[in-house]
Amino acid sequence: MKHISVAGFAILGLVLTPALASAQSVNVTRSILPTLPYTVIYPEGMIASGGGGDPLTINHPDAPLQCDLTVVPVEDTGWTADAALGALDEAEVVAAWSDIMPGFALGTKGTVPYQDTTALVYEGSSPESSMGVPLTVVHTETVANGRGYVLDCLYGSEQAEQIRPIVDFIIANFATRSDAECCIGAEVAPDQEAVSTQ
């Protein structure tokens, strides 16, 4: 599956709010189209736009964080994350991202679990960008049921300590089906009415 570059990234704020650093609630966006199933789970406060036949974008209005999900038809039914990792063309990856992230350097690469499958993952960063701040991208992709799923999360590199756990949460809870449940890597608070008062 070819890398799909991100068209743009809007940074609306550079200061993390306490709600972003310690999000306690989540939003769940599910595709209602049987031909494009997915579930995206992300912290409350982030805003989703697009979806359906268009890419889905979620971003945080008060922090430099945006994730884009694109679903495309694929013919390679034998695709695996391990094979894609072995065939990853690092020069092609660097060239694809250099348009919006000048000086892009590829960092770690490997595989990562989604809720229901395994994805190729790589990380890269740039000391500058068209937005005027250093950026990091975490790119994941997989193939399931004849569809290719690409989930890219871009964030301000200087905020990595606060933002990267959120990116990891979004990736771990992504599913290529529309009936996935929440949440991996999070604890659900007990229902106060269900707690015994003995």
PDB file of C-alpha atoms in Angstrom:
ATOM      1  CA  MET A   1       0.000   0.000   0.000  1.00  0.00           C
ATOM      2  CA  LYS A   2       1.417   3.382  -0.928  1.00  0.00           C
ATOM      3  CA  HIS A   3       1.966   6.092   1.651  1.00  0.00           C
ATOM      4  CA  ILE A   4      -0.756   8.726   1.624  1.00  0.00           C
ATOM      5  CA  SER A   5       0.574  12.172   2.492  1.00  0.00           C
ATOM      6  CA  VAL A   6      -1.389  14.573   4.643  1.00  0.00           C
ATOM      7  CA  ALA A   7      -2.733  17.606   2.808  1.00  0.00           C
ATOM      8  CA  GLY A   8      -2.435  19.981   5.730  1.00  0.00           C
ATOM      9  CA  PHE A   9      -2.250  20.379   9.475  1.00  0.00           C
ATOM     10  CA  ALA A  10      -3.887  23.235  11.347  1.00  0.00           C
ATOM     11  CA  ILE A  11      -2.227  24.204  14.600  1.00  0.00           C
ATOM     12  CA  LEU A  12      -4.699  26.280  16.547  1.00  0.00           C
ATOM     13  CA  GLY A  13      -2.842  26.496  19.843  1.00  0.00           C
ATOM     14  CA  LEU A  14       0.524  25.662  21.307  1.00  0.00           C
ATOM     15  CA  VAL A  15      -0.302  25.400  24.993  1.00  0.00           C
ATOM     16  CA  LEU A  16      -1.745  22.170  26.330  1.00  0.00           C
ATOM     17  CA  THR A  17      -4.776  22.481  28.516  1.00  0.00           C
ATOM     18  CA  PRO A  18      -5.152  20.353  31.645  1.00  0.00           C
ATOM     19  CA  ALA A  19      -8.047  18.560  29.926  1.00  0.00           C
ATOM     20  CA  LEU A  20      -5.706  17.363  27.180  1.00  0.00           C
ATOM     21  CA  ALA A  21      -3.010  16.253  29.580  1.00  0.00           C
ATOM     22  CA  SER A  22      -5.426  14.242  31.697  1.00  0.00           C
ATOM     23  CA  ALA A  23      -8.465  13.484  29.575  1.00  0.00           C
ATOM     24  CA  GLN A  24     -11.082  11.570  31.544  1.00  0.00           C
ATOM     25  CA  SER A  25     -13.782  11.047  28.924  1.00  0.00           C
ATOM     26  CA  VAL A  26     -13.650   9.822  25.368  1.00  0.00           C
ATOM     27  CA  ASN A  27     -15.523  10.289  22.124  1.00  0.00           C
ATOM     28  CA  VAL A  28     -16.236   7.375  19.783  1.00  0.00           C
ATOM     29  CA  THR A  29     -16.693   7.858  16.041  1.00  0.00           C
ATOM     30  CA  ARG A  30     -17.933   4.868  14.064  1.00  0.00           C
ATOM     31  CA  SER A  31     -18.471   4.596  10.352  1.00  0.00           C
ATOM     32  CA  ILE A  32     -22.059   3.749   9.467  1.00  0.00           C
ATOM     33  CA  LEU A  33     -21.074   2.644   5.965  1.00  0.00           C
ATOM     34  CA  PRO A  34     -20.765  -1.160   5.702  1.00  0.00           C
ATOM     35  CA  THR A  35     -18.204  -0.734   2.916  1.00  0.00           C
ATOM     36  CA  LEU A  36     -15.945   1.497   5.075  1.00  0.00           C
ATOM     37  CA  PRO A  37     -16.077   0.153   8.640  1.00  0.00           C
ATOM     38  CA  TYR A  38     -13.949   1.663  11.406  1.00  0.00           C
ATOM     39  CA  THR A  39     -14.044   2.831  15.016  1.00  0.00           C
ATOM     40  CA  VAL A  40     -11.945   5.744  16.236  1.00  0.00           C
ATOM     41  CA  ILE A  41     -11.787   6.448  19.982  1.00  0.00           C
ATOM     42  CA  TYR A  42     -10.164   9.679  21.147  1.00  0.00           C
ATOM     43  CA  PRO A  43     -10.139  12.009  24.168  1.00  0.00           C
ATOM     44  CA  GLU A  44     -13.090  14.282  24.782  1.00  0.00           C
ATOM     45  CA  GLY A  45     -12.280  17.764  23.623  1.00  0.00           C
ATOM     46  CA  MET A  46     -10.903  16.644  20.286  1.00  0.00           C
ATOM     47  CA  ILE A  47     -13.168  17.442  17.358  1.00  0.00           C
ATOM     48  CA  ALA A  48     -13.962  15.112  14.436  1.00  0.00           C
ATOM     49  CA  SER A  49     -14.765  16.269  10.913  1.00  0.00           C
ATOM     50  CA  GLY A  50     -15.197  14.511   7.593  1.00  0.00           C
ATOM     51  CA  GLY A  51     -15.776  10.778   7.500  1.00  0.00           C
ATOM     52  CA  GLY A  52     -18.139   8.793   5.332  1.00  0.00           C
ATOM     53  CA  GLY A  53     -16.433   8.538   1.961  1.00  0.00           C
ATOM     54  CA  ASP A  54     -13.995  11.332   2.897  1.00  0.00           C
ATOM     55  CA  PRO A  55     -11.006  11.137   5.224  1.00  0.00           C
ATOM     56  CA  LEU A  56     -11.847  11.545   8.924  1.00  0.00           C
ATOM     57  CA  THR A  57      -9.884  14.214  10.783  1.00  0.00           C
ATOM     58  CA  ILE A  58      -9.742  14.641  14.541  1.00  0.00           C
ATOM     59  CA  ASN A  59      -7.914  17.546  16.092  1.00  0.00           C
ATOM     60  CA  HIS A  60      -7.577  19.306  19.381  1.00  0.00           C
ATOM     61  CA  PRO A  61      -8.583  22.976  19.341  1.00  0.00           C
ATOM     62  CA  ASP A  62      -6.121  23.918  22.095  1.00  0.00           C
ATOM     63  CA  ALA A  63      -3.051  21.850  21.237  1.00  0.00           C
ATOM     64  CA  PRO A  64      -0.875  20.979  18.239  1.00  0.00           C
ATOM     65  CA  LEU A  65      -2.410  17.558  17.607  1.00  0.00           C
ATOM     66  CA  GLN A  66      -4.261  16.222  14.574  1.00  0.00           C
ATOM     67  CA  CYS A  67      -4.970  12.674  13.379  1.00  0.00           C
ATOM     68  CA  ASP A  68      -6.215  11.805   9.895  1.00  0.00           C
ATOM     69  CA  LEU A  69      -7.797   8.496   8.902  1.00  0.00           C
ATOM     70  CA  THR A  70      -8.042   7.515   5.248  1.00  0.00           C
ATOM     71  CA  VAL A  71      -9.629   4.294   3.981  1.00  0.00           C
ATOM     72  CA  VAL A  72      -8.896   3.151   0.436  1.00  0.00           C
ATOM     73  CA  PRO A  73      -9.650  -0.010  -1.564  1.00  0.00           C
ATOM     74  CA  VAL A  74      -6.657  -2.325  -2.059  1.00  0.00           C
ATOM     75  CA  GLU A  75      -6.072  -5.435  -4.133  1.00  0.00           C
ATOM     76  CA  ASP A  76      -3.155  -6.899  -2.133  1.00  0.00           C
ATOM     77  CA  THR A  77      -5.010  -9.486  -0.067  1.00  0.00           C
ATOM     78  CA  GLY A  78      -1.713 -10.982   1.117  1.00  0.00           C
ATOM     79  CA  TRP A  79      -0.530  -7.754   2.768  1.00  0.00           C
ATOM     80  CA  THR A  80       0.903  -8.107   6.271  1.00  0.00           C
ATOM     81  CA  ALA A  81       2.418  -5.530   8.589  1.00  0.00           C
ATOM     82  CA  ASP A  82       5.615  -7.564   8.921  1.00  0.00           C
ATOM     83  CA  ALA A  83       6.040  -7.820   5.144  1.00  0.00           C
ATOM     84  CA  ALA A  84       5.333  -4.100   4.745  1.00  0.00           C
ATOM     85  CA  LEU A  85       7.949  -3.326   7.393  1.00  0.00           C
ATOM     86  CA  GLY A  86      10.508  -5.446   5.551  1.00  0.00           C
ATOM     87  CA  ALA A  87       9.715  -3.708   2.248  1.00  0.00           C
ATOM     88  CA  LEU A  88       9.548  -0.155   3.635  1.00  0.00           C
ATOM     89  CA  ASP A  89      11.367   2.231   1.280  1.00  0.00           C
ATOM     90  CA  GLU A  90      12.870   4.781   3.663  1.00  0.00           C
ATOM     91  CA  ALA A  91      13.877   7.179   0.863  1.00  0.00           C
ATOM     92  CA  GLU A  92      10.297   7.178  -0.468  1.00  0.00           C
ATOM     93  CA  VAL A  93       8.907   7.875   3.017  1.00  0.00           C
ATOM     94  CA  VAL A  94      11.314  10.779   3.556  1.00  0.00           C
ATOM     95  CA  ALA A  95      10.497  12.262   0.138  1.00  0.00           C
ATOM     96  CA  ALA A  96       6.729  11.977   0.714  1.00  0.00           C
ATOM     97  CA  TRP A  97       6.820  13.828   4.041  1.00  0.00           C
ATOM     98  CA  SER A  98       9.447  16.429   3.086  1.00  0.00           C
ATOM     99  CA  ASP A  99       6.874  18.509   1.187  1.00  0.00           C
ATOM    100  CA  ILE A 100       5.043  19.534   4.371  1.00  0.00           C
ATOM    101  CA  MET A 101       7.866  18.793   6.828  1.00  0.00           C
ATOM    102  CA  PRO A 102      11.185  20.121   5.417  1.00  0.00           C
ATOM    103  CA  GLY A 103      14.172  18.308   6.854  1.00  0.00           C
ATOM    104  CA  PHE A 104      12.020  15.256   7.668  1.00  0.00           C
ATOM    105  CA  ALA A 105      13.992  12.431   9.291  1.00  0.00           C
ATOM    106  CA  LEU A 106      12.634   8.923   9.730  1.00  0.00           C
ATOM    107  CA  GLY A 107      12.863   7.594  13.273  1.00  0.00           C
ATOM    108  CA  THR A 108      11.640   4.325  14.730  1.00  0.00           C
ATOM    109  CA  LYS A 109       9.677   1.803  12.689  1.00  0.00           C
ATOM    110  CA  GLY A 110       7.987  -1.492  13.473  1.00  0.00           C
ATOM    111  CA  THR A 111       4.538  -2.961  13.950  1.00  0.00           C
ATOM    112  CA  VAL A 112       1.821  -2.003  16.410  1.00  0.00           C
ATOM    113  CA  PRO A 113      -1.509  -3.562  17.398  1.00  0.00           C
ATOM    114  CA  TYR A 114      -4.814  -1.928  16.600  1.00  0.00           C
ATOM    115  CA  GLN A 115      -7.795  -3.413  18.473  1.00  0.00           C
ATOM    116  CA  ASP A 116      -8.436  -6.041  15.808  1.00  0.00           C
ATOM    117  CA  THR A 117      -5.308  -6.326  13.645  1.00  0.00           C
ATOM    118  CA  THR A 118      -1.643  -5.377  13.359  1.00  0.00           C
ATOM    119  CA  ALA A 119      -0.377  -2.273  11.581  1.00  0.00           C
ATOM    120  CA  LEU A 120       2.895  -1.028  10.176  1.00  0.00           C
ATOM    121  CA  VAL A 121       4.108   1.976  12.168  1.00  0.00           C
ATOM    122  CA  TYR A 122       6.862   4.511  11.706  1.00  0.00           C
ATOM    123  CA  GLU A 123       7.673   7.814  13.324  1.00  0.00           C
ATOM    124  CA  GLY A 124       9.422  10.795  11.836  1.00  0.00           C
ATOM    125  CA  SER A 125      10.037  14.411  12.676  1.00  0.00           C
ATOM    126  CA  SER A 126      11.083  17.708  11.195  1.00  0.00           C
ATOM    127  CA  PRO A 127      12.773  20.686  12.848  1.00  0.00           C
ATOM    128  CA  GLU A 128      10.550  22.976  10.797  1.00  0.00           C
ATOM    129  CA  SER A 129       7.269  22.817   8.938  1.00  0.00           C
ATOM    130  CA  SER A 130       4.958  24.957   6.854  1.00  0.00           C
ATOM    131  CA  MET A 131       3.284  25.843  10.188  1.00  0.00           C
ATOM    132  CA  GLY A 132       6.517  27.257  11.582  1.00  0.00           C
ATOM    133  CA  VAL A 133       7.011  24.735  14.408  1.00  0.00           C
ATOM    134  CA  PRO A 134       8.844  21.392  14.697  1.00  0.00           C
ATOM    135  CA  LEU A 135       6.466  18.496  13.942  1.00  0.00           C
ATOM    136  CA  THR A 136       6.415  14.761  14.604  1.00  0.00           C
ATOM    137  CA  VAL A 137       4.269  12.280  12.694  1.00  0.00           C
ATOM    138  CA  VAL A 138       3.278   8.788  13.753  1.00  0.00           C
ATOM    139  CA  HIS A 139       2.117   6.894  10.658  1.00  0.00           C
ATOM    140  CA  THR A 140       0.254   3.595  10.866  1.00  0.00           C
ATOM    141  CA  GLU A 141      -1.285   1.521   8.108  1.00  0.00           C
ATOM    142  CA  THR A 142      -2.927  -1.852   7.694  1.00  0.00           C
ATOM    143  CA  VAL A 143      -5.057  -3.851   5.276  1.00  0.00           C
ATOM    144  CA  ALA A 144      -8.282  -5.605   6.291  1.00  0.00           C
ATOM    145  CA  ASN A 145     -11.031  -7.111   4.129  1.00  0.00           C
ATOM    146  CA  GLY A 146      -9.823  -5.500   0.906  1.00  0.00           C
ATOM    147  CA  ARG A 147      -9.449  -2.044   2.446  1.00  0.00           C
ATOM    148  CA  GLY A 148      -6.329  -0.103   3.347  1.00  0.00           C
ATOM    149  CA  TYR A 149      -6.420   1.979   6.522  1.00  0.00           C
ATOM    150  CA  VAL A 150      -3.946   4.821   7.033  1.00  0.00           C
ATOM    151  CA  LEU A 151      -3.959   6.652  10.375  1.00  0.00           C
ATOM    152  CA  ASP A 152      -1.516   9.569  10.633  1.00  0.00           C
ATOM    153  CA  CYS A 153      -1.132  11.625  13.798  1.00  0.00           C
ATOM    154  CA  LEU A 154       0.862  14.845  13.672  1.00  0.00           C
ATOM    155  CA  TYR A 155       1.818  16.825  16.741  1.00  0.00           C
ATOM    156  CA  GLY A 156       4.138  19.592  17.885  1.00  0.00           C
ATOM    157  CA  SER A 157       7.440  17.915  18.723  1.00  0.00           C
ATOM    158  CA  GLU A 158       8.012  20.211  21.686  1.00  0.00           C
ATOM    159  CA  GLN A 159       4.832  18.851  23.312  1.00  0.00           C
ATOM    160  CA  ALA A 160       5.743  15.169  22.828  1.00  0.00           C
ATOM    161  CA  GLU A 161       5.774  14.306  26.538  1.00  0.00           C
ATOM    162  CA  GLN A 162       2.136  15.322  26.927  1.00  0.00           C
ATOM    163  CA  ILE A 163       0.794  14.439  23.487  1.00  0.00           C
ATOM    164  CA  ARG A 164       2.474  11.126  22.608  1.00  0.00           C
ATOM    165  CA  PRO A 165       0.472   9.109  25.203  1.00  0.00           C
ATOM    166  CA  ILE A 166      -2.723  10.433  23.585  1.00  0.00           C
ATOM    167  CA  VAL A 167      -1.507   9.388  20.129  1.00  0.00           C
ATOM    168  CA  ASP A 168      -0.652   5.925  21.469  1.00  0.00           C
ATOM    169  CA  PHE A 169      -4.140   5.684  23.010  1.00  0.00           C
ATOM    170  CA  ILE A 170      -5.831   6.615  19.705  1.00  0.00           C
ATOM    171  CA  ILE A 171      -3.772   4.038  17.792  1.00  0.00           C
ATOM    172  CA  ALA A 172      -4.295   1.238  20.348  1.00  0.00           C
ATOM    173  CA  ASN A 173      -8.060   1.793  20.309  1.00  0.00           C
ATOM    174  CA  PHE A 174      -8.493   2.110  16.539  1.00  0.00           C
ATOM    175  CA  ALA A 175     -10.381  -0.751  14.870  1.00  0.00           C
ATOM    176  CA  THR A 176     -11.094  -1.695  11.256  1.00  0.00           C
ATOM    177  CA  ARG A 177     -14.658  -2.611  12.204  1.00  0.00           C
ATOM    178  CA  SER A 178     -17.491  -0.381  13.358  1.00  0.00           C
ATOM    179  CA  ASP A 179     -18.490  -2.303  16.496  1.00  0.00           C
ATOM    180  CA  ALA A 180     -15.256  -2.032  18.544  1.00  0.00           C
ATOM    181  CA  GLU A 181     -15.530  -1.248  22.245  1.00  0.00           C
ATOM    182  CA  CYS A 182     -13.626   1.177  24.440  1.00  0.00           C
ATOM    183  CA  CYS A 183     -10.940   1.167  25.770  1.00  0.00           C
ATOM    184  CA  ILE A 184      -7.440  -0.291  25.702  1.00  0.00           C
ATOM    185  CA  GLY A 185      -4.975   1.414  28.015  1.00  0.00           C
ATOM    186  CA  ALA A 186      -7.597   3.165  30.115  1.00  0.00           C
ATOM    187  CA  GLU A 187      -9.572   2.408  33.219  1.00  0.00           C
ATOM    188  CA  VAL A 188     -13.300   2.985  33.281  1.00  0.00           C
ATOM    189  CA  ALA A 189     -14.481   4.677  36.455  1.00  0.00           C
ATOM    190  CA  PRO A 190     -17.018   2.599  38.391  1.00  0.00           C
ATOM    191  CA  ASP A 191     -20.660   3.595  38.090  1.00  0.00           C
ATOM    192  CA  GLN A 192     -21.416   5.382  41.344  1.00  0.00           C
ATOM    193  CA  GLU A 193     -24.927   3.934  41.515  1.00  0.00           C
ATOM    194  CA  ALA A 194     -23.563   0.404  41.182  1.00  0.00           C
ATOM    195  CA  VAL A 195     -21.077   0.765  44.056  1.00  0.00           C
ATOM    196  CA  SER A 196     -22.260  -0.897  47.246  1.00  0.00           C
ATOM    197  CA  THR A 197     -22.765   1.419  50.221  1.00  0.00           C
ATOM    198  CA  GLN A 198     -22.385  -1.244  52.927  1.00  0.00           C
TER     199      GLN A 198
END
